[in-house]
PDB file of C-alpha atoms and ligand atoms in Angstrom:
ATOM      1  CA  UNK A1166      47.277  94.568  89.971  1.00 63.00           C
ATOM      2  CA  UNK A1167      48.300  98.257  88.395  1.00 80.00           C
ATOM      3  CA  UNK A1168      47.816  99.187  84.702  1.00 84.00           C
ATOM      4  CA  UNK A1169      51.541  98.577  84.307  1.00 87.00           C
ATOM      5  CA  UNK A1170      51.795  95.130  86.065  1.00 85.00           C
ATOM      6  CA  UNK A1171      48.551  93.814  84.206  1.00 83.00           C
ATOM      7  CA  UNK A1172      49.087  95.643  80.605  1.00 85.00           C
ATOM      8  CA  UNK A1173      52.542  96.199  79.847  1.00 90.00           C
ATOM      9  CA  UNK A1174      54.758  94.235  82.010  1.00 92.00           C
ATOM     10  CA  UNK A1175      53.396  90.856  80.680  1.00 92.00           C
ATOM     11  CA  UNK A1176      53.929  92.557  76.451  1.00 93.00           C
ATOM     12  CA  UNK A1177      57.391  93.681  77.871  1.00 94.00           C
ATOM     13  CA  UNK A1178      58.157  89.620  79.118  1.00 95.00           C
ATOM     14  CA  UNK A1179      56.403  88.164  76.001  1.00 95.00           C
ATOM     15  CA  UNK A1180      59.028  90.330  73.752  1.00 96.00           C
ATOM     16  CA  UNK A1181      61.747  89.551  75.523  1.00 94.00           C
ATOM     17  CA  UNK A1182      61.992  86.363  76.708  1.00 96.00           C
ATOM     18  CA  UNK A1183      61.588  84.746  73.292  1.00 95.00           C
ATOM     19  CA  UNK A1184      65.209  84.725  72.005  1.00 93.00           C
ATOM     20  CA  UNK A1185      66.868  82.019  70.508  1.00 95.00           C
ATOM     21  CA  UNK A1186      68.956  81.305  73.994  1.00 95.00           C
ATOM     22  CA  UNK A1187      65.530  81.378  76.309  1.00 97.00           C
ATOM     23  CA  UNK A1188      63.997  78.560  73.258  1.00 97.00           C
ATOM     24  CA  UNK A1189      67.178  76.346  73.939  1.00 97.00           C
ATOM     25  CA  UNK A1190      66.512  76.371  77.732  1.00 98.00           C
ATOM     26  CA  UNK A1191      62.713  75.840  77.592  1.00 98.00           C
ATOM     27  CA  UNK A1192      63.499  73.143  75.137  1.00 98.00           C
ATOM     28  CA  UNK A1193      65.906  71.267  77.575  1.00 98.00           C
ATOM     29  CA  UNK A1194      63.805  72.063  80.892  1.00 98.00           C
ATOM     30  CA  UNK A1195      60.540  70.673  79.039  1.00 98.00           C
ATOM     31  CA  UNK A1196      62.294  67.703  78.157  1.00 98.00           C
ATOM     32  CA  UNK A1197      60.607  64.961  79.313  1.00 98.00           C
ATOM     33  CA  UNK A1198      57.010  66.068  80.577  1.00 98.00           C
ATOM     34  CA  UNK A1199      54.446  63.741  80.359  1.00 98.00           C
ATOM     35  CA  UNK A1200      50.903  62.904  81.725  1.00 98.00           C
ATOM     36  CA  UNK A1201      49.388  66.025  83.811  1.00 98.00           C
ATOM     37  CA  UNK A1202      51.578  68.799  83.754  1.00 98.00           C
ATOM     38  CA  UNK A1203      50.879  71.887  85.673  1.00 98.00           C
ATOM     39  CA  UNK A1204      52.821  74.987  85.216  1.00 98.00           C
ATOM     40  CA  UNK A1205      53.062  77.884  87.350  1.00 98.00           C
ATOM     41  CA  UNK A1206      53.811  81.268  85.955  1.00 98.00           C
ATOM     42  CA  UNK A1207      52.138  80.299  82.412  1.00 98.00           C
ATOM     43  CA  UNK A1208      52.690  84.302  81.067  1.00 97.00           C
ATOM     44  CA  UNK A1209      52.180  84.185  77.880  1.00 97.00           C
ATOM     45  CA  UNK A1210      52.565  80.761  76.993  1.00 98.00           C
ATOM     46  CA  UNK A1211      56.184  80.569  75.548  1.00 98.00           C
ATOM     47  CA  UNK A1212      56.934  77.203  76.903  1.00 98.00           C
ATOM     48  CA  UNK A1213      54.151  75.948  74.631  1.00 98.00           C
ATOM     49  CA  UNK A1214      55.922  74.835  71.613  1.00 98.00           C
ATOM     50  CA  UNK A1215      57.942  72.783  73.591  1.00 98.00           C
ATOM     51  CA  UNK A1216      55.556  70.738  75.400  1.00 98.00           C
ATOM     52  CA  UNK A1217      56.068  67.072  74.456  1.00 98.00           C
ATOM     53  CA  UNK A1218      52.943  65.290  72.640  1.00 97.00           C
ATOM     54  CA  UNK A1219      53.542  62.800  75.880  1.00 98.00           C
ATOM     55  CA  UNK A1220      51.858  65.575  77.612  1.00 98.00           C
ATOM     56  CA  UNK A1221      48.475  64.976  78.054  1.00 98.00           C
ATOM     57  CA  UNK A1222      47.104  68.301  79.706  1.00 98.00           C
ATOM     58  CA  UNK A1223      48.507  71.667  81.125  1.00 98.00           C
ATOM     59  CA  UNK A1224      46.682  73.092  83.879  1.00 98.00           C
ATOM     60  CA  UNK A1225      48.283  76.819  83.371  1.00 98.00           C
ATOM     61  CA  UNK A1226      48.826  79.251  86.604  1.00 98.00           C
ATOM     62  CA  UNK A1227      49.089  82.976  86.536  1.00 97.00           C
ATOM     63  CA  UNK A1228      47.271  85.916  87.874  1.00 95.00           C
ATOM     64  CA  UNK A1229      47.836  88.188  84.289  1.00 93.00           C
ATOM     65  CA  UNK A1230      45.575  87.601  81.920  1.00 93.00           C
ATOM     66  CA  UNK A1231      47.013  89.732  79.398  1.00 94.00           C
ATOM     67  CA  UNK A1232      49.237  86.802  79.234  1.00 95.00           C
ATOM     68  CA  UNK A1233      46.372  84.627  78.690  1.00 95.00           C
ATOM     69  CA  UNK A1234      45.199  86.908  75.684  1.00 95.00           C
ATOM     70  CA  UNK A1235      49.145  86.788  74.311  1.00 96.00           C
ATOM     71  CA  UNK A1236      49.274  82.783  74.727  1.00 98.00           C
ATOM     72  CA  UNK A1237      45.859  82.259  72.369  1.00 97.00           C
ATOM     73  CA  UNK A1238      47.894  81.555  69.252  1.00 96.00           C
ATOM     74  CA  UNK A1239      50.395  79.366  70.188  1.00 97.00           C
ATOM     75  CA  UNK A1240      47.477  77.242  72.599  1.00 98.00           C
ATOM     76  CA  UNK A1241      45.738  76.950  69.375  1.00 97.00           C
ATOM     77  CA  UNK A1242      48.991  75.592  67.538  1.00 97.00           C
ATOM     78  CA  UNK A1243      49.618  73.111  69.995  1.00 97.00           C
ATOM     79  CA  UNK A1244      48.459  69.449  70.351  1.00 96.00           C
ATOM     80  CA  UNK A1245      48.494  69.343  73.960  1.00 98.00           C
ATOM     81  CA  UNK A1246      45.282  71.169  76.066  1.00 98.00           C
ATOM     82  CA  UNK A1247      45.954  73.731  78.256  1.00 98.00           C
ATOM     83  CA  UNK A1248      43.619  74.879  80.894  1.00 98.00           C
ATOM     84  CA  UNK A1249      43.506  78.195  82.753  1.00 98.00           C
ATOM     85  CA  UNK A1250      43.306  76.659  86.127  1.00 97.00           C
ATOM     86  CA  UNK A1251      44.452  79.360  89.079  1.00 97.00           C
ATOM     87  CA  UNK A1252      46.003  82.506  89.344  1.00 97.00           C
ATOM     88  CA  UNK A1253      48.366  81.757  92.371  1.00 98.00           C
ATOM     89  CA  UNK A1254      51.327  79.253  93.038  1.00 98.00           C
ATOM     90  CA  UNK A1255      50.588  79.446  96.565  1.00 98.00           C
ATOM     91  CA  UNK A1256      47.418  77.728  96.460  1.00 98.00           C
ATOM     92  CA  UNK A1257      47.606  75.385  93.460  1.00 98.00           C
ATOM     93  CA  UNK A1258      44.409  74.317  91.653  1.00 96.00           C
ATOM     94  CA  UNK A1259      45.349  70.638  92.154  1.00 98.00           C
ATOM     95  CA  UNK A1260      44.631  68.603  94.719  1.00 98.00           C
ATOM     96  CA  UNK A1261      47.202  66.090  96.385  1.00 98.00           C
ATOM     97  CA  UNK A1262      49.910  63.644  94.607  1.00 98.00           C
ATOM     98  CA  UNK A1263      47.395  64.571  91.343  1.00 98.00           C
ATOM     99  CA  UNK A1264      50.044  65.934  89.219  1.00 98.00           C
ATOM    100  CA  UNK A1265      53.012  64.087  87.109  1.00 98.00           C
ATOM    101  CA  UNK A1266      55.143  67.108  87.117  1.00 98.00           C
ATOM    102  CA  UNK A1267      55.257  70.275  87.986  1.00 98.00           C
ATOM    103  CA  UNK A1268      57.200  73.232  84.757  1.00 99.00           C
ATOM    104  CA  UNK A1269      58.840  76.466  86.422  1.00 98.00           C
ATOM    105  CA  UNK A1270      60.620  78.823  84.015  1.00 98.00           C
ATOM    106  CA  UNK A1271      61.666  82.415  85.563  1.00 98.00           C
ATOM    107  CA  UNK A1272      59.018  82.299  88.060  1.00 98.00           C
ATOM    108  CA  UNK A1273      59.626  81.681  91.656  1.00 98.00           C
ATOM    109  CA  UNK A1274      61.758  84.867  91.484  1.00 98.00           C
ATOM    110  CA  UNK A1275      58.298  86.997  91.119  1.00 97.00           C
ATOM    111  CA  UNK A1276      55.876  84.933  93.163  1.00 98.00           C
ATOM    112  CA  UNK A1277      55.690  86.747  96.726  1.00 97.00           C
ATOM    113  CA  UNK A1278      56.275  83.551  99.003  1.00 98.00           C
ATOM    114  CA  UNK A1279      58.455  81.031  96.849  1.00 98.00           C
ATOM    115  CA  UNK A1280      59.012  78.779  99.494  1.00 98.00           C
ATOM    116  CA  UNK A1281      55.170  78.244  99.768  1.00 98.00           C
ATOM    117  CA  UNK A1282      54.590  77.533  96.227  1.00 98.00           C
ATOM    118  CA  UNK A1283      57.243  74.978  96.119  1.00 98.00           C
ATOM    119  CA  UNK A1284      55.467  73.506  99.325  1.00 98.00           C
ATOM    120  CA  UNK A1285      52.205  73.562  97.171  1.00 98.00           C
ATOM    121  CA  UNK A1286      54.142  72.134  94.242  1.00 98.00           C
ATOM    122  CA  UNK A1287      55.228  69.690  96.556  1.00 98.00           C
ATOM    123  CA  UNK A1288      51.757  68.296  98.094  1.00 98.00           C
ATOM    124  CA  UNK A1289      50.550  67.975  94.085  1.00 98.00           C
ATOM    125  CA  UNK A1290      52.879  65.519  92.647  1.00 98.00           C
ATOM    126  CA  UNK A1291      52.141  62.676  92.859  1.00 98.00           C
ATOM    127  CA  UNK A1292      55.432  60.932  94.972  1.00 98.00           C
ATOM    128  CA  UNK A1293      58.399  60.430  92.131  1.00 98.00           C
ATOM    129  CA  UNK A1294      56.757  62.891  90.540  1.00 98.00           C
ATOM    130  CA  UNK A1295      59.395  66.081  89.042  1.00 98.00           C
ATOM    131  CA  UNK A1296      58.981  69.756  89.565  1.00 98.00           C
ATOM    132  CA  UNK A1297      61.389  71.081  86.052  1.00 99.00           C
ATOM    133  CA  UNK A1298      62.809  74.135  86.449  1.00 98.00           C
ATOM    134  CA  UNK A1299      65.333  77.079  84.612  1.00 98.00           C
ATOM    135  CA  UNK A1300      65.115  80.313  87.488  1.00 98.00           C
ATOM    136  CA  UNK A1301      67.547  83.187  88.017  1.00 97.00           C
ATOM    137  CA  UNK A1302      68.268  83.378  91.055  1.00 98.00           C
ATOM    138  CA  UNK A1303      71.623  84.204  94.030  1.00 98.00           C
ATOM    139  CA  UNK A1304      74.758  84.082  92.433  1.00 98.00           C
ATOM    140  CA  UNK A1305      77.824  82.086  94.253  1.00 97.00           C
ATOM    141  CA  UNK A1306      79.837  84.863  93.475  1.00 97.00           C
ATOM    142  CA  UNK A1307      80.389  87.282  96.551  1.00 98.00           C
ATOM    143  CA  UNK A1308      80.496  90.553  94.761  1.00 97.00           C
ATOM    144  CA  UNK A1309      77.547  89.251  92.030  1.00 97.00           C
ATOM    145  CA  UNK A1310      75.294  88.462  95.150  1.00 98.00           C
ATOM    146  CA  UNK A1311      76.389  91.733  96.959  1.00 98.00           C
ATOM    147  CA  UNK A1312      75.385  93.508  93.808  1.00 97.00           C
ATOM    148  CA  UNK A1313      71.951  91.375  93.308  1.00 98.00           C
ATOM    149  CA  UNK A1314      70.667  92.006  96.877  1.00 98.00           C
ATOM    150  CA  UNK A1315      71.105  95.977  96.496  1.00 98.00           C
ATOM    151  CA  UNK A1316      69.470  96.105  92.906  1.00 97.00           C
ATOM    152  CA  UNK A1317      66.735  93.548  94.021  1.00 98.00           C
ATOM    153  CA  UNK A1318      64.338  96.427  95.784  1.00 97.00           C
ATOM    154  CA  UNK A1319      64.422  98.260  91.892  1.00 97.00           C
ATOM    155  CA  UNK A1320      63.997  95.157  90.401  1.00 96.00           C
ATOM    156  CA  UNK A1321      60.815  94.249  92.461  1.00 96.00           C
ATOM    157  CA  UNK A1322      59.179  97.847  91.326  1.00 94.00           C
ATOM    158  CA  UNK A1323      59.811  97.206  87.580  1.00 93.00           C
ATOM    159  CA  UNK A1324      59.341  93.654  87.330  1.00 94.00           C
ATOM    160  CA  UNK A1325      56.115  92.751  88.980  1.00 92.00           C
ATOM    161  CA  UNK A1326      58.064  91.843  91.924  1.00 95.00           C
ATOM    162  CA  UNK A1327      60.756  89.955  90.781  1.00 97.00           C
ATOM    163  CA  UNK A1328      63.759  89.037  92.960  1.00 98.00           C
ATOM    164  CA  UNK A1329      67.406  88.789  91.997  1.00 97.00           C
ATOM    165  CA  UNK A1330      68.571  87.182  94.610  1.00 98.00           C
ATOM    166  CA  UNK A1331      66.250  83.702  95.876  1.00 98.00           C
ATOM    167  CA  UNK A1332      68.229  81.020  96.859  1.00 98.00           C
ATOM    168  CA  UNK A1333      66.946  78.295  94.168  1.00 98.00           C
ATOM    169  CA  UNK A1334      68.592  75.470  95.546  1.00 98.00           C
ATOM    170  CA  UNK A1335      68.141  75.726  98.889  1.00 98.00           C
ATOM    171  CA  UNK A1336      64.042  77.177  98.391  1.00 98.00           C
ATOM    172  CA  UNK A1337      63.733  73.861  96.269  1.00 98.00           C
ATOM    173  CA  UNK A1338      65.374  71.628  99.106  1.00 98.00           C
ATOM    174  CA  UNK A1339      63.794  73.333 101.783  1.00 98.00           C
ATOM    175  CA  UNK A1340      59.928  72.246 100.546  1.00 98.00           C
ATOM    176  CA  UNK A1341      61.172  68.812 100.481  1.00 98.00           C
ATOM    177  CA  UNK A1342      61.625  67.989  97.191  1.00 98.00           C
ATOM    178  CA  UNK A1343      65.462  65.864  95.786  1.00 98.00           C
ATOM    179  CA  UNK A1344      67.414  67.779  93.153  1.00 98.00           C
ATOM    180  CA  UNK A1345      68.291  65.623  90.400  1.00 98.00           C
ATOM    181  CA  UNK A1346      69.809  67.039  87.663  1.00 98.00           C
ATOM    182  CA  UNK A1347      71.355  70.333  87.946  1.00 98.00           C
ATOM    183  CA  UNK A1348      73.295  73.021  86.207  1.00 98.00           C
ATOM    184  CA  UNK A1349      73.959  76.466  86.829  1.00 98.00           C
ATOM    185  CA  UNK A1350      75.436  79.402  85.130  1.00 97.00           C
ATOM    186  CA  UNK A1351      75.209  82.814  84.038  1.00 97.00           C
ATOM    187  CA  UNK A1352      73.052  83.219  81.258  1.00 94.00           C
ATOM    188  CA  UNK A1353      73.808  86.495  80.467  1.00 80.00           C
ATOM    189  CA  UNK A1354      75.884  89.367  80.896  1.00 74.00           C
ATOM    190  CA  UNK A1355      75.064  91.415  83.143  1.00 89.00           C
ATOM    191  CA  UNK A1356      75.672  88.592  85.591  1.00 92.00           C
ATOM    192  CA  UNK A1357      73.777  89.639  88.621  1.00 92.00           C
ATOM    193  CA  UNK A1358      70.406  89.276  86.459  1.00 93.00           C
ATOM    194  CA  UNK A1359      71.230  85.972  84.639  1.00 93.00           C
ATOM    195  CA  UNK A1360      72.403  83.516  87.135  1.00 97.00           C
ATOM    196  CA  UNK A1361      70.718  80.450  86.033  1.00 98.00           C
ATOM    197  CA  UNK A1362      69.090  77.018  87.772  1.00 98.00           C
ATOM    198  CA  UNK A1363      68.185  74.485  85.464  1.00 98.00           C
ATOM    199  CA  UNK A1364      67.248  71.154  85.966  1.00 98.00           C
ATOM    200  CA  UNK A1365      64.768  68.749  87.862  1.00 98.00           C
ATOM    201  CA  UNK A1366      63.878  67.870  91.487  1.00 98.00           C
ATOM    202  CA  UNK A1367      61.498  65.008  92.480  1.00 98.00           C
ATOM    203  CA  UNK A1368      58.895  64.306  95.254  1.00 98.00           C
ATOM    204  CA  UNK A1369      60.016  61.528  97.146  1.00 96.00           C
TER     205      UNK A1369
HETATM  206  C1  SAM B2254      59.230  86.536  84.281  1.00 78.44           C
HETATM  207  S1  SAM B2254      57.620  85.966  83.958  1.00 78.44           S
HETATM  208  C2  SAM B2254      57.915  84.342  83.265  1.00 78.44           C
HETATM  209  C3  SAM B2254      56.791  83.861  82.417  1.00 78.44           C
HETATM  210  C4  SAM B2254      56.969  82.443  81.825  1.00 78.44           C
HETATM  211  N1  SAM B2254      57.116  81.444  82.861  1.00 78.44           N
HETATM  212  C5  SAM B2254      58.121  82.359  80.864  1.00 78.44           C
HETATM  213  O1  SAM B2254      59.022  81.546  81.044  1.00 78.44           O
HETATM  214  O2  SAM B2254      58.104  83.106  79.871  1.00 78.44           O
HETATM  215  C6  SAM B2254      56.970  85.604  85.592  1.00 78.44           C
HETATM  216  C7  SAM B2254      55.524  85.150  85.571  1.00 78.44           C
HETATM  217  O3  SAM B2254      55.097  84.850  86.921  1.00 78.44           O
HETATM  218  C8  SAM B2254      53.747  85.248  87.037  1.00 78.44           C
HETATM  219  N2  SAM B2254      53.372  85.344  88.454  1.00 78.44           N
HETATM  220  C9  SAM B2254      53.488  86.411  89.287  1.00 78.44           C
HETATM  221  N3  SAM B2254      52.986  86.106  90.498  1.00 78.44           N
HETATM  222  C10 SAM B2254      52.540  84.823  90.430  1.00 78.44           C
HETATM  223  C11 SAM B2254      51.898  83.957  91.360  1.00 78.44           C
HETATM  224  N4  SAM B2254      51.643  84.340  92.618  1.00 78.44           N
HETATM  225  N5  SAM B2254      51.563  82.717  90.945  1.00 78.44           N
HETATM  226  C12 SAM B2254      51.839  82.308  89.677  1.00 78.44           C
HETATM  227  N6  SAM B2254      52.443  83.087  88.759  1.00 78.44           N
HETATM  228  C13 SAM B2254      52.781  84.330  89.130  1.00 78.44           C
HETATM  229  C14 SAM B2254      53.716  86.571  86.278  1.00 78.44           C
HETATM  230  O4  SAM B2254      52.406  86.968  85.946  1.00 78.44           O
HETATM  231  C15 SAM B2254      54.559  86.206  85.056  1.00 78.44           C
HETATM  232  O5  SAM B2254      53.777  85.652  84.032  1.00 78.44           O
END
């Protein structure tokens, strides 16, 4: 990991992705969680405050511990225990059908194979277990998606290897797991980098 990737990049995402309209997602995606949660793409711990108290532990995944560092305050204003567990998605500190569910926010666009993640996701829930999710990801429109594959090589470079354009739905499908609820959108404006999926898929 470069000085940039390990230093600034994870400052950059902690300022950012704070807003009042990220908190209203995280709040709706964490909705629910209960019992052993494990969440991939921890950062710097800004789904925190919305953990449930039905949450009983967070085993926290992420390979930048500058995010680690940024998430000390709000770990030590929370109820529920969070444990640094793993720094990779695609080979999850868990072992298998250990895990009540599974918290994604803006993260299988960055990890380098998302379809193997959601496969490890998969094997760790326990069966009727839910993997929650809000990504970015492919837009349905032709001339958004057009647009997201040509800016997703400059968006890799600057953001730690984040892709525009990952098919969420299908990725999530694909590993096996049964979309429940659902709802997509564009975030934000410009559209290529906000098309959202949010919403819940279980093991069955
Ligand atoms: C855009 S940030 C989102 C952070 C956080 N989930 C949030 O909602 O604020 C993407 C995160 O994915 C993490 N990441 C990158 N590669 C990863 C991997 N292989 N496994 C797990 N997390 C990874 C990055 O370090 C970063 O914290």
């Amino acid at each position: 990991m470069g000085w940039y990737t390990e230093h600034v990049l994870p400052r950059a995402l902690d300022v950012s992705m704070r807003g009042a309209a990220f908190g209203r997602i995280r709040a709706r995606v964490a909705a629910g969680l209960a019992g052993e949660v494990l969440e991939i793409g921890f950062g710097s711990g800004l789904n925190v405050p919305y953990y449930p108290a039905s949450v009983s532990r967070v085993l926290a995944v992420d390979p930048a511990a500058a995010g680690r560092r940024l998430a000390a305050r709000r770990i030590g204003r929370s109820q529920v225990p969070v444990q640094f567990a793993g720094l990779d998605a695609s080979r999850l500190p868990a072992g298998d059908a250990t895990v009540d569910h599974v918290l994604s926010t803006w993260t299988l666009c960055t990890v380098p194979d998302a379809g193997q993640a959601l496969a490890e996701i998969c094997r760790v829930l326990r069966p009727g277990g839910t993997l929650h999710f809000a990504e970015h990801g492919l837009a349905p429109d032709p001339a958004v998606a057009r647009l997201q594959h040509r800016l997703t090589p400059v968006q890799r470079r600057l953001v730690g290897g984040c892709h525009l354009d990952r098919p969420v739905r299908e990725l999530i499908t694909a590993a096996g797991l049964k979309i429940g609820r659902l709802d997509m959108y564009y975030m934000s404006w410009p559209h290529a980098l906000g098309y959202t999926y949010e919403g819940d898929a279980s093991r069955p």
